JSON list of C-alpha atoms in Angstrom, two decimals:
[
{"chain": "A", "resi": 1, "resn": "VAL", "atom": "CA", "xyz": [4.49, 5.80, 6.51]},
{"chain": "A", "resi": 2, "resn": "PHE", "atom": "CA", "xyz": [5.87, 4.47, 9.90]},
{"chain": "A", "resi": 3, "resn": "GLN", "atom": "CA", "xyz": [8.56, 2.20, 11.53]},
{"chain": "A", "resi": 4, "resn": "GLY", "atom": "CA", "xyz": [6.97, -0.75, 13.07]},
{"chain": "A", "resi": 5, "resn": "ARG", "atom": "CA", "xyz": [7.93, -3.69, 15.08]},
{"chain": "A", "resi": 6, "resn": "ILE", "atom": "CA", "xyz": [5.96, -7.06, 14.32]},
{"chain": "A", "resi": 7, "resn": "LEU", "atom": "CA", "xyz": [4.50, -8.42, 17.46]},
{"chain": "A", "resi": 8, "resn": "ALA", "atom": "CA", "xyz": [2.43, -11.05, 16.23]},
{"chain": "A", "resi": 9, "resn": "GLN", "atom": "CA", "xyz": [0.89, -12.70, 13.06]},
{"chain": "A", "resi": 10, "resn": "ARG", "atom": "CA", "xyz": [-2.64, -14.39, 12.76]},
{"chain": "A", "resi": 11, "resn": "LEU", "atom": "CA", "xyz": [-4.57, -15.86, 9.71]},
{"chain": "A", "resi": 12, "resn": "VAL", "atom": "CA", "xyz": [-7.98, -14.54, 9.69]},
{"chain": "A", "resi": 13, "resn": "GLY", "atom": "CA", "xyz": [-10.11, -16.10, 6.86]},
{"chain": "A", "resi": 14, "resn": "GLN", "atom": "CA", "xyz": [-8.33, -15.28, 3.56]},
{"chain": "A", "resi": 15, "resn": "GLU", "atom": "CA", "xyz": [-6.33, -12.40, 5.15]},
{"chain": "A", "resi": 16, "resn": "THR", "atom": "CA", "xyz": [-3.25, -12.07, 7.38]},
{"chain": "A", "resi": 17, "resn": "ARG", "atom": "CA", "xyz": [-3.33, -9.68, 10.45]},
{"chain": "A", "resi": 18, "resn": "TYR", "atom": "CA", "xyz": [-0.29, -8.43, 11.91]},
{"chain": "A", "resi": 19, "resn": "GLU", "atom": "CA", "xyz": [-0.03, -6.80, 15.35]},
{"chain": "A", "resi": 20, "resn": "VAL", "atom": "CA", "xyz": [2.31, -3.95, 14.98]},
{"chain": "A", "resi": 21, "resn": "GLU", "atom": "CA", "xyz": [4.01, -1.64, 17.58]},
{"chain": "A", "resi": 22, "resn": "VAL", "atom": "CA", "xyz": [4.30, 1.59, 15.84]},
{"chain": "A", "resi": 23, "resn": "LYS", "atom": "CA", "xyz": [7.76, 3.08, 16.80]},
{"chain": "A", "resi": 24, "resn": "THR", "atom": "CA", "xyz": [8.04, 6.29, 14.52]},
{"chain": "A", "resi": 25, "resn": "PRO", "atom": "CA", "xyz": [5.22, 7.50, 12.52]},
{"chain": "A", "resi": 26, "resn": "TYR", "atom": "CA", "xyz": [6.81, 9.68, 9.58]},
{"chain": "A", "resi": 27, "resn": "ARG", "atom": "CA", "xyz": [3.96, 10.75, 7.45]},
{"chain": "A", "resi": 28, "resn": "HIS", "atom": "CA", "xyz": [0.36, 9.78, 8.24]},
{"chain": "A", "resi": 29, "resn": "ARG", "atom": "CA", "xyz": [-2.99, 11.00, 7.16]},
{"chain": "A", "resi": 30, "resn": "PHE", "atom": "CA", "xyz": [-4.74, 9.21, 9.91]},
{"chain": "A", "resi": 31, "resn": "PRO", "atom": "CA", "xyz": [-4.04, 9.12, 13.68]},
{"chain": "A", "resi": 32, "resn": "LEU", "atom": "CA", "xyz": [-1.99, 5.96, 14.72]},
{"chain": "A", "resi": 33, "resn": "VAL", "atom": "CA", "xyz": [-1.73, 4.54, 18.22]},
{"chain": "A", "resi": 34, "resn": "PRO", "atom": "CA", "xyz": [1.33, 2.90, 19.84]},
{"chain": "A", "resi": 35, "resn": "ARG", "atom": "CA", "xyz": [-0.22, -0.60, 18.72]},
{"chain": "A", "resi": 36, "resn": "GLU", "atom": "CA", "xyz": [-2.21, -1.35, 15.49]},
{"chain": "A", "resi": 37, "resn": "TYR", "atom": "CA", "xyz": [-3.37, -4.19, 13.48]},
{"chain": "A", "resi": 38, "resn": "VAL", "atom": "CA", "xyz": [-2.10, -4.01, 9.84]},
{"chain": "A", "resi": 39, "resn": "TRP", "atom": "CA", "xyz": [-4.13, -6.35, 7.44]},
{"chain": "A", "resi": 40, "resn": "VAL", "atom": "CA", "xyz": [-2.71, -7.94, 4.55]},
{"chain": "A", "resi": 41, "resn": "PRO", "atom": "CA", "xyz": [-5.33, -9.03, 1.89]},
{"chain": "A", "resi": 42, "resn": "ASN", "atom": "CA", "xyz": [-3.71, -12.63, 1.25]},
{"chain": "A", "resi": 43, "resn": "THR", "atom": "CA", "xyz": [-2.55, -15.57, 3.37]},
{"chain": "A", "resi": 44, "resn": "CYS", "atom": "CA", "xyz": [0.76, -16.19, 1.29]},
{"chain": "A", "resi": 45, "resn": "GLY", "atom": "CA", "xyz": [3.02, -14.25, 3.62]},
{"chain": "A", "resi": 46, "resn": "CYS", "atom": "CA", "xyz": [3.50, -11.29, 0.92]},
{"chain": "A", "resi": 47, "resn": "PRO", "atom": "CA", "xyz": [5.08, -9.08, 1.92]},
{"chain": "A", "resi": 48, "resn": "PRO", "atom": "CA", "xyz": [7.24, -11.45, 4.03]},
{"chain": "A", "resi": 49, "resn": "LEU", "atom": "CA", "xyz": [6.99, -9.96, 7.60]},
{"chain": "A", "resi": 50, "resn": "ARG", "atom": "CA", "xyz": [8.53, -11.86, 10.61]},
{"chain": "A", "resi": 51, "resn": "GLU", "atom": "CA", "xyz": [7.75, -11.67, 14.09]},
{"chain": "A", "resi": 52, "resn": "GLY", "atom": "CA", "xyz": [10.25, -9.35, 16.08]},
{"chain": "A", "resi": 53, "resn": "GLY", "atom": "CA", "xyz": [11.44, -7.94, 12.88]},
{"chain": "A", "resi": 54, "resn": "GLU", "atom": "CA", "xyz": [11.48, -4.04, 12.29]},
{"chain": "A", "resi": 55, "resn": "TYR", "atom": "CA", "xyz": [10.05, -2.64, 9.07]},
{"chain": "A", "resi": 56, "resn": "LEU", "atom": "CA", "xyz": [9.22, 0.54, 7.20]},
{"chain": "A", "resi": 57, "resn": "LEU", "atom": "CA", "xyz": [5.55, 0.10, 6.32]},
{"chain": "A", "resi": 58, "resn": "MET", "atom": "CA", "xyz": [3.77, 2.19, 3.60]},
{"chain": "A", "resi": 59, "resn": "ALA", "atom": "CA", "xyz": [0.17, 1.36, 4.26]},
{"chain": "A", "resi": 60, "resn": "ARG", "atom": "CA", "xyz": [-3.24, 3.19, 3.46]},
{"chain": "A", "resi": 61, "resn": "ARG", "atom": "CA", "xyz": [-6.42, 3.43, 5.51]},
{"chain": "A", "resi": 62, "resn": "HIS", "atom": "CA", "xyz": [-9.26, 1.09, 3.99]},
{"chain": "A", "resi": 63, "resn": "VAL", "atom": "CA", "xyz": [-12.78, 2.03, 4.78]},
{"chain": "A", "resi": 64, "resn": "ASN", "atom": "CA", "xyz": [-15.44, -0.20, 3.18]},
{"chain": "A", "resi": 65, "resn": "TYR", "atom": "CA", "xyz": [-18.55, 1.23, 1.30]},
{"chain": "A", "resi": 66, "resn": "GLU", "atom": "CA", "xyz": [-20.77, 0.76, 4.42]},
{"chain": "A", "resi": 67, "resn": "ARG", "atom": "CA", "xyz": [-18.34, 2.44, 6.53]},
{"chain": "A", "resi": 68, "resn": "THR", "atom": "CA", "xyz": [-18.42, -0.62, 9.12]},
{"chain": "A", "resi": 69, "resn": "LEU", "atom": "CA", "xyz": [-15.02, -1.43, 8.53]},
{"chain": "A", "resi": 70, "resn": "ASN", "atom": "CA", "xyz": [-12.17, 0.96, 9.28]},
{"chain": "A", "resi": 71, "resn": "ARG", "atom": "CA", "xyz": [-8.42, -0.52, 9.05]},
{"chain": "A", "resi": 72, "resn": "ILE", "atom": "CA", "xyz": [-4.74, -0.17, 8.01]},
{"chain": "A", "resi": 73, "resn": "LEU", "atom": "CA", "xyz": [-4.29, -2.09, 4.96]},
{"chain": "A", "resi": 74, "resn": "LEU", "atom": "CA", "xyz": [-0.88, -3.20, 3.37]},
{"chain": "A", "resi": 75, "resn": "GLN", "atom": "CA", "xyz": [-1.38, -4.42, -0.11]},
{"chain": "A", "resi": 76, "resn": "ASP", "atom": "CA", "xyz": [0.65, -7.42, -1.54]},
{"chain": "A", "resi": 77, "resn": "ASN", "atom": "CA", "xyz": [2.55, -4.87, -3.39]},
{"chain": "A", "resi": 78, "resn": "GLY", "atom": "CA", "xyz": [2.72, -2.45, -0.91]},
{"chain": "A", "resi": 79, "resn": "TYR", "atom": "CA", "xyz": [6.10, -1.03, 0.57]},
{"chain": "A", "resi": 80, "resn": "ALA", "atom": "CA", "xyz": [7.44, -3.07, 3.41]},
{"chain": "A", "resi": 81, "resn": "ARG", "atom": "CA", "xyz": [11.29, -2.88, 3.85]},
{"chain": "A", "resi": 82, "resn": "PRO", "atom": "CA", "xyz": [13.22, -4.13, 6.71]},
{"chain": "A", "resi": 83, "resn": "TRP", "atom": "CA", "xyz": [14.15, -1.03, 9.01]},
{"chain": "A", "resi": 84, "resn": "THR", "atom": "CA", "xyz": [17.51, 0.52, 8.70]},
{"chain": "A", "resi": 85, "resn": "PRO", "atom": "CA", "xyz": [19.05, 3.74, 9.72]},
{"chain": "A", "resi": 86, "resn": "ARG", "atom": "CA", "xyz": [19.75, 4.53, 6.09]},
{"chain": "A", "resi": 87, "resn": "GLU", "atom": "CA", "xyz": [15.99, 3.99, 5.51]},
{"chain": "A", "resi": 88, "resn": "ASP", "atom": "CA", "xyz": [15.07, 6.20, 8.39]},
{"chain": "A", "resi": 89, "resn": "ARG", "atom": "CA", "xyz": [17.36, 8.92, 6.88]},
{"chain": "A", "resi": 90, "resn": "LEU", "atom": "CA", "xyz": [15.79, 8.59, 3.64]},
{"chain": "A", "resi": 91, "resn": "VAL", "atom": "CA", "xyz": [12.34, 8.83, 4.73]},
{"chain": "A", "resi": 92, "resn": "ARG", "atom": "CA", "xyz": [13.04, 12.06, 6.78]},
{"chain": "A", "resi": 93, "resn": "GLU", "atom": "CA", "xyz": [14.76, 13.70, 3.90]},
{"chain": "A", "resi": 94, "resn": "ALA", "atom": "CA", "xyz": [11.64, 12.89, 1.67]},
{"chain": "A", "resi": 95, "resn": "ALA", "atom": "CA", "xyz": [9.24, 14.13, 4.47]},
{"chain": "A", "resi": 96, "resn": "ARG", "atom": "CA", "xyz": [10.90, 17.55, 4.38]},
{"chain": "A", "resi": 97, "resn": "GLN", "atom": "CA", "xyz": [10.47, 17.70, 0.59]},
{"chain": "A", "resi": 98, "resn": "CYS", "atom": "CA", "xyz": [6.91, 16.68, 0.49]}
]
């Protein structure tokens, strides 16, 4: 779970790749760098993320069977909400309890 700003969007094959500036990592099981690529396994724009927008993203790490692909994946039904101070407060409170 992290707060990020969408810098760019690009269609790659049947997937969408977002370049994201990681602003605040809240809870993560793998290291995040200041800029990451977040992949969505479709090209339909689901979830709708716009360039320049800030979002609270809950993504997972995806490593393929051969261990040749290691990336951050935001599933179509994944959690992607526009970032607001309220979302920030809710995530921080939840992190203290988990």
